mmCIF file of C-alpha atoms in Angstrom:
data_model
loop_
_atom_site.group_PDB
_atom_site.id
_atom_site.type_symbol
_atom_site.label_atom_id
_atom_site.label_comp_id
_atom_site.label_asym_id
_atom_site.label_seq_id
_atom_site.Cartn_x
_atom_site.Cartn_y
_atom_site.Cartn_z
ATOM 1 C CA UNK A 241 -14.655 -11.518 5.555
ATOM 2 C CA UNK A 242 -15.731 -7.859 5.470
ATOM 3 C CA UNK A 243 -16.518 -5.715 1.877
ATOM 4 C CA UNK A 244 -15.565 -9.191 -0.413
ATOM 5 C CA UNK A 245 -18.616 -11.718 -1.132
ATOM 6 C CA UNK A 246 -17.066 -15.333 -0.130
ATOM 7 C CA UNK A 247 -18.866 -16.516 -2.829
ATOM 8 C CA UNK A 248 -17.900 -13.920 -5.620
ATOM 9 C CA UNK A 249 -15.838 -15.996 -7.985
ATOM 10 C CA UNK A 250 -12.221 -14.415 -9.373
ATOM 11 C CA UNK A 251 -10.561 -15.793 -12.266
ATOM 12 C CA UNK A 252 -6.851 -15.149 -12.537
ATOM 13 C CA UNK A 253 -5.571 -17.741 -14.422
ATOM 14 C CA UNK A 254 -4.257 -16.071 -17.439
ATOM 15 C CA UNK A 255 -3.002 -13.082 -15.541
ATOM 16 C CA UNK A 256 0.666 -12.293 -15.484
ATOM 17 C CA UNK A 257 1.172 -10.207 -12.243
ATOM 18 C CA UNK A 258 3.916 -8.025 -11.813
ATOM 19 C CA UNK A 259 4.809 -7.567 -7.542
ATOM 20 C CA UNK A 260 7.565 -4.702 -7.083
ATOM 21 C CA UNK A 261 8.661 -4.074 -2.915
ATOM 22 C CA UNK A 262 12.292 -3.618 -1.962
ATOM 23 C CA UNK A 263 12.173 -6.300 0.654
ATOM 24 C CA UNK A 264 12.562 -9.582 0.332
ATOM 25 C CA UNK A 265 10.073 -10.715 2.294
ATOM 26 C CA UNK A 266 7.362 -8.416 1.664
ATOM 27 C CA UNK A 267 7.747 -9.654 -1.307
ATOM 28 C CA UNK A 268 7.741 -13.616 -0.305
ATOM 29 C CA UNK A 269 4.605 -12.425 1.497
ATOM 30 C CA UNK A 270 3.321 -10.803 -1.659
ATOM 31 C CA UNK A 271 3.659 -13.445 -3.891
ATOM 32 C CA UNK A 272 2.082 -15.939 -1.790
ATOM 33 C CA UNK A 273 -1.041 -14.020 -1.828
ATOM 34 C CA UNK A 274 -1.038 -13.628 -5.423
ATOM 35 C CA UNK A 275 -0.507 -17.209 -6.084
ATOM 36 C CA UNK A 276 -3.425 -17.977 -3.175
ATOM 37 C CA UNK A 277 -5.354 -15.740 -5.361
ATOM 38 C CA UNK A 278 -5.195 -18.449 -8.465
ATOM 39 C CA UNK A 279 -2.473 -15.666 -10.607
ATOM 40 C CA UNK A 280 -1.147 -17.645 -13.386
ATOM 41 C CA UNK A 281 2.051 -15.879 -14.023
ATOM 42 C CA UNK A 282 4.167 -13.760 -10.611
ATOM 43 C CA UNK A 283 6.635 -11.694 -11.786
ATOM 44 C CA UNK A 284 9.031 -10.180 -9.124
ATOM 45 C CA UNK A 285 11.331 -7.154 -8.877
ATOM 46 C CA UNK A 286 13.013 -5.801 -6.180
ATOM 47 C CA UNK A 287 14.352 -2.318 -7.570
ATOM 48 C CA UNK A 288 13.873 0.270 -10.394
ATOM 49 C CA UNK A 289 16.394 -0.798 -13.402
ATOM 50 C CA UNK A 290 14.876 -4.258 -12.512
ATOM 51 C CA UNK A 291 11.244 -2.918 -12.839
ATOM 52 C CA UNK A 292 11.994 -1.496 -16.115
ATOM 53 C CA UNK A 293 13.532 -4.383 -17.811
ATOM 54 C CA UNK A 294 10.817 -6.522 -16.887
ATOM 55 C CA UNK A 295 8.044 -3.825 -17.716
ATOM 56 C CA UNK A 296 10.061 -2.962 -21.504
ATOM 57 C CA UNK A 297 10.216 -6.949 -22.000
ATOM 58 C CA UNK A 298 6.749 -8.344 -20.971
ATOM 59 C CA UNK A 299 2.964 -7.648 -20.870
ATOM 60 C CA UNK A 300 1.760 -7.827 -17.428
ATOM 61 C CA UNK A 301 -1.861 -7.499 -16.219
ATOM 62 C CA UNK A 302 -1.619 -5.563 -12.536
ATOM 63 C CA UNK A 303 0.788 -4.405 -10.938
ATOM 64 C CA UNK A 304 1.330 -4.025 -7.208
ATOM 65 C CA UNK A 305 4.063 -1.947 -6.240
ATOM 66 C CA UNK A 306 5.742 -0.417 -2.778
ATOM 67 C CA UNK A 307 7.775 2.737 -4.489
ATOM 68 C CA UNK A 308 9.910 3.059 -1.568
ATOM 69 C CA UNK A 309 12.656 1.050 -3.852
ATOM 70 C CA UNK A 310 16.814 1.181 -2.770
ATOM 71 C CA UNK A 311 18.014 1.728 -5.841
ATOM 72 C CA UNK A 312 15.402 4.797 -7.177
ATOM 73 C CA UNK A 313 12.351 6.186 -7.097
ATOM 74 C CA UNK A 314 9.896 3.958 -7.392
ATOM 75 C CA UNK A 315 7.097 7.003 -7.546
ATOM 76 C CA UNK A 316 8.741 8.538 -10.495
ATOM 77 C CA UNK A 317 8.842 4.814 -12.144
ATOM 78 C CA UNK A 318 4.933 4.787 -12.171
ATOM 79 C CA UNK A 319 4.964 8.469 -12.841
ATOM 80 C CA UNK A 320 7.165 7.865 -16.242
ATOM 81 C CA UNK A 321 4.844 3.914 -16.906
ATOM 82 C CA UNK A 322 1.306 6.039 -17.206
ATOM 83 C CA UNK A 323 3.843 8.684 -19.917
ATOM 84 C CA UNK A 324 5.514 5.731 -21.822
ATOM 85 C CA UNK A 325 2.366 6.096 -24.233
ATOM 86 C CA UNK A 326 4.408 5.439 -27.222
ATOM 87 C CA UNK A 327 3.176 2.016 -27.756
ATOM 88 C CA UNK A 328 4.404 0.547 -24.089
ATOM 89 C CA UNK A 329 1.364 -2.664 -23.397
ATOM 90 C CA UNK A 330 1.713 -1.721 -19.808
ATOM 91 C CA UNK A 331 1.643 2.109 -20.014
ATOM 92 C CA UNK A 332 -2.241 2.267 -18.354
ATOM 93 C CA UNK A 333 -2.697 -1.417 -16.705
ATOM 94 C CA UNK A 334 -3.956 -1.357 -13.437
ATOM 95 C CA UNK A 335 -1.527 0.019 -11.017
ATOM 96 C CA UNK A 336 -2.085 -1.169 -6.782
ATOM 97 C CA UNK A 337 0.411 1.554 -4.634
ATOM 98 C CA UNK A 338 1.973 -0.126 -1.292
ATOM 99 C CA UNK A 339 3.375 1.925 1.127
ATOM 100 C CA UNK A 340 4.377 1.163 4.910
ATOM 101 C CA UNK A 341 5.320 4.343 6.808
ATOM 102 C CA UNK A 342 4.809 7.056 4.725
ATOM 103 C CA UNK A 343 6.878 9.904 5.674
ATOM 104 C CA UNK A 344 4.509 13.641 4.669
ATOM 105 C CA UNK A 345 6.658 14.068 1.475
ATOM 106 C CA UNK A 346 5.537 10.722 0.056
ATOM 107 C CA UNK A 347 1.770 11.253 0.410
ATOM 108 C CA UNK A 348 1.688 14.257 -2.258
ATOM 109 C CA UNK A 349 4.179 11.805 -4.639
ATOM 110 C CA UNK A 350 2.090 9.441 -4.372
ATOM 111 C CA UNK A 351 -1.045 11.545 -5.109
ATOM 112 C CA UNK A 352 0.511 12.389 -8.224
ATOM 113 C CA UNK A 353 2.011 9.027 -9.660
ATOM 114 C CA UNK A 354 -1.346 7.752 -11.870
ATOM 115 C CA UNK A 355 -1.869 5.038 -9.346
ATOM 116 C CA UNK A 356 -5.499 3.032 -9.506
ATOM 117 C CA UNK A 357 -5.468 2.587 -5.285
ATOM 118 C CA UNK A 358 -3.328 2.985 -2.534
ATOM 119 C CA UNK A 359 -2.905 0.470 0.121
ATOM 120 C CA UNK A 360 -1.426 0.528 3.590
ATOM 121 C CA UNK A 361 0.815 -2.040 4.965
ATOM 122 C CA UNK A 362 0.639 -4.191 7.032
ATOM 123 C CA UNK A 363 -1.239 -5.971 3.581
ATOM 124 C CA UNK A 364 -3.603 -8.600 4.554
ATOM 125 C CA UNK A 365 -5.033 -11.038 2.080
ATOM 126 C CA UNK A 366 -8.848 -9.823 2.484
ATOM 127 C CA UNK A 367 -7.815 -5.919 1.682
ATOM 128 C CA UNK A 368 -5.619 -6.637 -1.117
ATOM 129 C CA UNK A 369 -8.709 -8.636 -2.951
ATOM 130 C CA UNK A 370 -11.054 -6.744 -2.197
ATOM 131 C CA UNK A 371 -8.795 -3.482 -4.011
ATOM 132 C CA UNK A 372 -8.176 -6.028 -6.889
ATOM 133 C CA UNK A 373 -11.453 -6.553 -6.943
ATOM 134 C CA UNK A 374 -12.004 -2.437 -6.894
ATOM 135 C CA UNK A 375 -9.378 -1.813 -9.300
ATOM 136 C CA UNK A 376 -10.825 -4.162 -11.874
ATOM 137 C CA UNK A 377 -14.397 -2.686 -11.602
ATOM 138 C CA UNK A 378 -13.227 1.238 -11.312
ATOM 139 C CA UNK A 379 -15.140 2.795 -14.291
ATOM 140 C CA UNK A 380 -13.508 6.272 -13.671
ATOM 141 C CA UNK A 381 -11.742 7.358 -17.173
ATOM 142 C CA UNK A 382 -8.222 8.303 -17.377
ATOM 143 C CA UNK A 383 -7.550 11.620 -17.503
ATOM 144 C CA UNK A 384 -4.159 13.583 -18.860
ATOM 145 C CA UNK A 385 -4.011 16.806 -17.446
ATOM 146 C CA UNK A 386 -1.135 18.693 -17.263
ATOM 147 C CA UNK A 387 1.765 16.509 -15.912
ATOM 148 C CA UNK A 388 -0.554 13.972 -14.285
ATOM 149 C CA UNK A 389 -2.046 10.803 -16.544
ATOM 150 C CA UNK A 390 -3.796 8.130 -14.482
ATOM 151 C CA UNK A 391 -7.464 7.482 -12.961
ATOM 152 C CA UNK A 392 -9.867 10.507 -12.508
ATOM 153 C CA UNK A 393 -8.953 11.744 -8.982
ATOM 154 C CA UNK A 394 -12.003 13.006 -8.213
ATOM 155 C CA UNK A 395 -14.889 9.710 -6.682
ATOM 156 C CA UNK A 396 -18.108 10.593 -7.779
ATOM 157 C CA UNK A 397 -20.947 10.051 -6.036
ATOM 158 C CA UNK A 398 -23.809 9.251 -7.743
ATOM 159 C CA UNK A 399 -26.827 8.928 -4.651
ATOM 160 C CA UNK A 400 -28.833 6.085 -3.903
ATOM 161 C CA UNK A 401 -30.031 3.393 -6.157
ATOM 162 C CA UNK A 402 -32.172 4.168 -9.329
ATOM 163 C CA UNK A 403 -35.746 4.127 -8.133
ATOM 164 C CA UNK A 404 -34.670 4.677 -4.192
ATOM 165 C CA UNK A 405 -34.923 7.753 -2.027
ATOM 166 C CA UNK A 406 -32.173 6.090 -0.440
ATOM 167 C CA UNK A 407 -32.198 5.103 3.635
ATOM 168 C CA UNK A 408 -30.124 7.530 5.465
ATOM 169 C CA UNK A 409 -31.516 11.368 6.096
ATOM 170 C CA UNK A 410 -28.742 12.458 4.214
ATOM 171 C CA UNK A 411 -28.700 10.864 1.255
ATOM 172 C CA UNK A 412 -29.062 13.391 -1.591
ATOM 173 C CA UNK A 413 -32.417 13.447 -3.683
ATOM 174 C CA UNK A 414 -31.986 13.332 -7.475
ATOM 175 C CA UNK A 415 -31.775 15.694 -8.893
ATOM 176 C CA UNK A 416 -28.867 17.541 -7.107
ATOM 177 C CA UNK A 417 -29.415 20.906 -8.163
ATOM 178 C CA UNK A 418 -27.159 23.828 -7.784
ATOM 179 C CA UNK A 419 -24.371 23.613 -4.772
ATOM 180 C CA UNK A 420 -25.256 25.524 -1.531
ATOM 181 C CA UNK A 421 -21.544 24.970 -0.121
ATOM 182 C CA UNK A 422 -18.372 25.944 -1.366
ATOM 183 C CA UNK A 423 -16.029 23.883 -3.478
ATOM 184 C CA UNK A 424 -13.739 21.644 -1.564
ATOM 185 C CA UNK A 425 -10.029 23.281 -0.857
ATOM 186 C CA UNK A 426 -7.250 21.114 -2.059
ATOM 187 C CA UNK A 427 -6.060 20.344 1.490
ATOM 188 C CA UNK A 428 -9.411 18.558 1.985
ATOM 189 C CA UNK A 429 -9.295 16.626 -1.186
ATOM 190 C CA UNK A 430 -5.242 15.704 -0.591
ATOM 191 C CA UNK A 431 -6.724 14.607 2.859
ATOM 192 C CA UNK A 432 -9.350 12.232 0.857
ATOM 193 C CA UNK A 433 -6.833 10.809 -1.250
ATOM 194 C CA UNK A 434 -3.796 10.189 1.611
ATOM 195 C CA UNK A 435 -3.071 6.274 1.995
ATOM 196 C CA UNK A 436 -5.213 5.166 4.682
ATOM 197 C CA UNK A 437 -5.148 1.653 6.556
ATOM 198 C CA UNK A 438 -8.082 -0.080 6.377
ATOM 199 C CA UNK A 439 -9.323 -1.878 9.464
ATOM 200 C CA UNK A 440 -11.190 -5.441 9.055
ATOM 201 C CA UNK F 33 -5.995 30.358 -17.886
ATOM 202 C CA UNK F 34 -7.318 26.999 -19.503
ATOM 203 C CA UNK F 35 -6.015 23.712 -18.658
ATOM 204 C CA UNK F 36 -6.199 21.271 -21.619
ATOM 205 C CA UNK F 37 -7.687 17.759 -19.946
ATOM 206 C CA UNK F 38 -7.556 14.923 -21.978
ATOM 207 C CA UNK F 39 -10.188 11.693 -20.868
ATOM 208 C CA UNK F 40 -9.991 8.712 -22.172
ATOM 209 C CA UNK F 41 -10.945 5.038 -21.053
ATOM 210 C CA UNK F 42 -8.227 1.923 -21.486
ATOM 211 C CA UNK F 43 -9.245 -1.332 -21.979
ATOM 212 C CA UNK F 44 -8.822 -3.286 -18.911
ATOM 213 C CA UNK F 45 -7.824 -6.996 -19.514
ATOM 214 C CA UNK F 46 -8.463 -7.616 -15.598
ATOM 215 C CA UNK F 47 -12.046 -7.235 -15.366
ATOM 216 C CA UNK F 48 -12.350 -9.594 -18.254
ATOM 217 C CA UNK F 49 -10.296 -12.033 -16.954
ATOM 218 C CA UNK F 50 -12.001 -11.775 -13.243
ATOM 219 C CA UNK F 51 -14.839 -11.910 -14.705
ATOM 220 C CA UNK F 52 -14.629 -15.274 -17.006
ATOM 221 C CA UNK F 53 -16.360 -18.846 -15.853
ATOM 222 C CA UNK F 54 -13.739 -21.406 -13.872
ATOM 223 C CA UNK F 55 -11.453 -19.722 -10.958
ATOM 224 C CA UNK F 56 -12.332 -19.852 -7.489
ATOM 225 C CA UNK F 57 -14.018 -18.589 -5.035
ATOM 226 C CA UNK F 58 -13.253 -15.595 -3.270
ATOM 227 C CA UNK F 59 -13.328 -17.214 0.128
ATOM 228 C CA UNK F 60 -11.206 -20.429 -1.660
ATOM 229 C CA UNK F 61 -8.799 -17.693 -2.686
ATOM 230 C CA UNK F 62 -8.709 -16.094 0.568
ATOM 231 C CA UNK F 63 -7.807 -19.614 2.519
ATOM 232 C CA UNK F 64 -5.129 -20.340 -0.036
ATOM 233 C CA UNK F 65 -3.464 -16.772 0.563
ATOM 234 C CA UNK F 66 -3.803 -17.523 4.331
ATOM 235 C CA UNK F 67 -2.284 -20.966 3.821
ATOM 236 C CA UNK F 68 0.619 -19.601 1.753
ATOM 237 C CA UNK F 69 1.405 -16.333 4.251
ATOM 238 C CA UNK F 70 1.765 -19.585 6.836
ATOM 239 C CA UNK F 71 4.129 -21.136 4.650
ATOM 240 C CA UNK F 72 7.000 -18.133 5.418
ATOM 241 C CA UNK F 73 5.989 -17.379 8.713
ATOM 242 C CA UNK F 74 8.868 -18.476 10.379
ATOM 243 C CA UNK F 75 11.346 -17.508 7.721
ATOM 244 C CA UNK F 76 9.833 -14.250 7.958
ATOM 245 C CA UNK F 77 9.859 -13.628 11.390
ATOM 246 C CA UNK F 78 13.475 -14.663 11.753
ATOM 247 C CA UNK F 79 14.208 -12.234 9.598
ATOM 248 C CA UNK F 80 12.535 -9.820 11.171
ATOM 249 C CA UNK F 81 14.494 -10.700 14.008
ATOM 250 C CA UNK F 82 17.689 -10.480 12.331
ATOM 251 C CA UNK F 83 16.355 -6.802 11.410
ATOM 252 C CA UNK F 84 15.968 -5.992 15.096
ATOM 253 C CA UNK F 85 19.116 -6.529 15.738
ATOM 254 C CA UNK F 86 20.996 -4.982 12.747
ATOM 255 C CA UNK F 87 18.704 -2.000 14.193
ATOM 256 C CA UNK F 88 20.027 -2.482 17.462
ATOM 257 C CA UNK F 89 23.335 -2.555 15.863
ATOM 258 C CA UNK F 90 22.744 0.829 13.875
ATOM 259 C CA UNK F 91 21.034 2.358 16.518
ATOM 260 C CA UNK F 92 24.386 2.456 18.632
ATOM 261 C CA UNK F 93 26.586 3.626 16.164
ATOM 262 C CA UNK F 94 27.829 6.638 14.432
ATOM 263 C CA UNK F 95 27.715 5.382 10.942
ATOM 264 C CA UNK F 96 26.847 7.913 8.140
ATOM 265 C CA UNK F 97 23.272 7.386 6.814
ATOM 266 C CA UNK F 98 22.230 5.000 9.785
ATOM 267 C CA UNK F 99 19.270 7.372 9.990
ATOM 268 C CA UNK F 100 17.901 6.293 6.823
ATOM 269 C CA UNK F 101 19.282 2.418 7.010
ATOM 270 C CA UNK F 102 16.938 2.484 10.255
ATOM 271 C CA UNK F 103 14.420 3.809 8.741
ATOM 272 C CA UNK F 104 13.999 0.993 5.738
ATOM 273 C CA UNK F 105 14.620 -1.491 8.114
ATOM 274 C CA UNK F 106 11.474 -0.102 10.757
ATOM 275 C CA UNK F 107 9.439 -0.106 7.792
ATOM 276 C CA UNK F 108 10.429 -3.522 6.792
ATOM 277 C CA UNK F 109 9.482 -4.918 10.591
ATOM 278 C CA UNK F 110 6.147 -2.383 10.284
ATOM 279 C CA UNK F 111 5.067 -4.109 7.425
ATOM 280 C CA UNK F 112 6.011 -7.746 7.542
ATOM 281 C CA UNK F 113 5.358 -8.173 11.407
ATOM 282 C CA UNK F 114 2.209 -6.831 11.120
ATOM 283 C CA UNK F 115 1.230 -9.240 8.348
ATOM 284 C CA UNK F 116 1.906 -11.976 10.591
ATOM 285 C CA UNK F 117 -0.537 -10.293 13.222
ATOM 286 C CA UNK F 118 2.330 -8.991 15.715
ATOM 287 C CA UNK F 119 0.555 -5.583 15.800
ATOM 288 C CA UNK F 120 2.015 -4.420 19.194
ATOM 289 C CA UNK F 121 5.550 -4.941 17.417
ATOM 290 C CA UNK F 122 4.391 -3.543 14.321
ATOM 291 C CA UNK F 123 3.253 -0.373 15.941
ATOM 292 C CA UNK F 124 6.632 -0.215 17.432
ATOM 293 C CA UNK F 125 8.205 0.002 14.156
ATOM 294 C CA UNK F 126 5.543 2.667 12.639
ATOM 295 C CA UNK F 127 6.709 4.489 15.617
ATOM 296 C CA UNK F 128 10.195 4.386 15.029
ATOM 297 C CA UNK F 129 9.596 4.938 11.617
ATOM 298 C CA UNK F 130 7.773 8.507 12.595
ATOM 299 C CA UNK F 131 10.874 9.475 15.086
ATOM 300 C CA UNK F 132 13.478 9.088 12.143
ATOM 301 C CA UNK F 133 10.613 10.755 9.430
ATOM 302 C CA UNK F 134 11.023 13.754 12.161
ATOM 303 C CA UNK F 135 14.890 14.074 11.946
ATOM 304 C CA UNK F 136 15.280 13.442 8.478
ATOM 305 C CA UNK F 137 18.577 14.328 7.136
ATOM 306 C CA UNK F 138 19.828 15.073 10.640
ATOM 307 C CA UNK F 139 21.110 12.979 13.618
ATOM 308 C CA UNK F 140 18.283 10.904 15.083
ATOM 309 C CA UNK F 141 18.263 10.827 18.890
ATOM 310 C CA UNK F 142 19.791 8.104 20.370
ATOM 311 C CA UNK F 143 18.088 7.324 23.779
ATOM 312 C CA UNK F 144 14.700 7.689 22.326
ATOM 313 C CA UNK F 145 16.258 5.335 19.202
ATOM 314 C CA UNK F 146 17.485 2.622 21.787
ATOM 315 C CA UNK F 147 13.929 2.382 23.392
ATOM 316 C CA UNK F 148 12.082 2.447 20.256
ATOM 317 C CA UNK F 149 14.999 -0.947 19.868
ATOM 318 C CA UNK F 150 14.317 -2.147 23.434
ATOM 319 C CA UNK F 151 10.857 -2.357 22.667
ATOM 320 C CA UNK F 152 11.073 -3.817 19.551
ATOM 321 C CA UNK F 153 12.902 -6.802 21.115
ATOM 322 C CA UNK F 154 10.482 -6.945 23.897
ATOM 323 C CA UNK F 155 7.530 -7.224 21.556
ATOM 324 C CA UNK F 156 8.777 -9.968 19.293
ATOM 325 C CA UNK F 157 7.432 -12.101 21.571
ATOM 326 C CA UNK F 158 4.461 -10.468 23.138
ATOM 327 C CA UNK F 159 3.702 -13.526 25.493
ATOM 328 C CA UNK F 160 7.044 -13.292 27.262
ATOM 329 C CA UNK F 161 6.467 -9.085 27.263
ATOM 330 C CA UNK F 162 4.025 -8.951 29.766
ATOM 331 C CA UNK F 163 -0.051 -8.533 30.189
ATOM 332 C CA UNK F 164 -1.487 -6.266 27.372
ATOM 333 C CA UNK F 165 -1.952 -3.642 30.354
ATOM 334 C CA UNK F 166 1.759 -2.879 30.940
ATOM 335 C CA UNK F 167 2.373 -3.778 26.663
ATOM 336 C CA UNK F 168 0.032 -1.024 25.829
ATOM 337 C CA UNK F 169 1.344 1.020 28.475
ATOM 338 C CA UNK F 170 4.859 0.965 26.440
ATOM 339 C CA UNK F 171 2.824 2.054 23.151
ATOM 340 C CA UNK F 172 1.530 4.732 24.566
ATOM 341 C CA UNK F 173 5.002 5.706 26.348
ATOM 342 C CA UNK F 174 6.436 5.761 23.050
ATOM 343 C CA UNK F 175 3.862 7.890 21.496
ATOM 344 C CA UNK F 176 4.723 10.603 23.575
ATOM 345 C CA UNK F 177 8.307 10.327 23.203
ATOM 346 C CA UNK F 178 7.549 10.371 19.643
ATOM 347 C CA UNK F 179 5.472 13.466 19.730
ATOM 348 C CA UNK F 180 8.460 15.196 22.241
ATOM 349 C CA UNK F 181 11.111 14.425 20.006
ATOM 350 C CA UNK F 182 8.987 15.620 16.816
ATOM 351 C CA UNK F 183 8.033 18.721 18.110
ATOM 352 C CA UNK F 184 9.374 21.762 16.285
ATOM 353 C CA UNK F 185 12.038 23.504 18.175
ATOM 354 C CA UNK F 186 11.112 26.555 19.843
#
């Protein structure tokens, strides 16, 4: 069981989950991990106008959503969630992106949408805890910036461990100083941020 | 120019919750998933059967908008036969998926389509399909028929 503890303990029991995919049996499969995972409450929706009822109506906890909906844009529904700041209980809950094949067009879409973490199908149980777990822990801030309101884009990272030089050659002493490379161009960050599968 | 940037930090009910006494374990939740995912295997799969052949079915036609019918329905037999662990099928699909991606909007071809189908079927039941030799032979056929047909013109 690679990058989750089998002894870390998860508590979902009061969580009302809310598991968007256009198929019906990605979404079977989707709800029978959630409800492995101990969720009190699934919640399911299989297009846009359905999405929005259910998101206007009740408070949910996490969503997981594949945007490639039949009936609309399910991008531009998690776009328009992270804008509906007007009061909305679900306007900045966690947000989990699902995509299968995505086709170039998509990846900048879904760049954009305020979504905590992408995941790649084919979902297995042990990646979509662990990015639960993730997603719950992320202490990046939101940021609104121009037409985009979600999670800080940008990972930091922060070196080794207080007190550590750290155990690879390259692991950058503290304190950083001043750059000696150029900033990264936007093609390499879009790069950083396209959906990748993750292989257990 | 200056670009106004607004941070702020939302309370997040999910940690709190993950994070109170009772619950289970992370492996306990794991096994249940597993246990639950085995529960709609074979509903599942005969779906994704039934999606093979409505691609088979779409895949010989002339029908306006097959192209992206096929598509939704690859994707649907990328992701759910790969959660089952058919991978070899799965990959199939992806594949598929990137041959109508390349033609989007236009006429996808048809022979390549048909063996994209042919393989699909092939696949859904890798023991009957051959050794892996000759079933990663056929991935790797239908790589490069991907990469021919996606090829700008020119």
């Amino acid at each position: 069981m690679s990058g989750v503890d089998p002894n870390a303990r998860i508590n979902l029991s009061k969580a009302s989950v809310l598991l968007v995919d256009g198929s019906q049996h990605s979404l079977d499969m989707l709800v029978q991990i959630m409800k492995g995972f101990g969720a009190a409450e699934v919640h399911r929706a299989q297009g846009v106008a359905e999405t929005e009822r259910l998101l206007k109506s009740k408070s949910f906890d996490l969503i997981v959503i594949d945007p490639n909906l039949a009936d609309g844009d399910g991008y531009a529904l998690v776009r328009d969630l992270r804008h509906s700041t007007n009061g909305s209980p679900n306007a900045f809950i966690p947000v989990i992106l699902v995509s299968g094949h995505a086709r170039a067009s998509d990846v900048a879409k879904a760049r954009d949408t305020g979504a905590n973490y992408f995941v790649a199908k084919p979902i297995t149980p042990n990646v979509l805890l662990q990015r639960i777990m993730f997603v719950s822990r992320d202490k990046r801030p939101f940021v609104e910036v121009g037409a985009y309101v979600g999670p800080d884009r940008r990972f930091k990272f922060e070196g080794p461990p207080v007190g550590s030089d750290g155990r690879r050659n390259s692991d950058l002493k503290s304190p950083l100083g001043t750059a000696d490379e150029p900033n990264m161009s936007q093609n390499e960050i879009d790069m950083m941020i396209k959906p990748q599968r993750v292989m257990l | 120019m200056s670009v106004v940037v607004r941070k702020f930090e939302p309370d997040s009910k999910l940690k709190k919750m993950l994070d109170q006494p009772g619950g289970v374990t992370a492996e306990q939740a794991l096994a249940r998933a597993k246990q639950g995912l085995e529960s709609i295997r074979e509903d599942c799969l005969g779906a994704t059967d039934e999606k093979i052949a409505s691609l088979q079915v779409l895949a010989g036609g002339a029908e306006a908008g097959r192209g992206e019918k096929m598509y939704r329905l690859s994707n649907e037999v990328f992701a759910e036969a790969g959660g089952f662990g058919l991978g070899e099928l799965s990959a199939v699909a992806h594949s598929l998926c990137s041959l109508l991606a390349a033609h989007e909007g236009a006429q996808p071809p048809r022979a390549a389509v048909m063996v994209h189908v042919e393989a699909m079927r092939a696949l859904r039941r890798p023991e009957l399909a051959g050794d892996k030799a000759a079933r990663m032979a056929v991935l790797q056929g239908l790589r490069g028929l991907v990469q021919k047909f996606s090829a700008p013109a020119g």
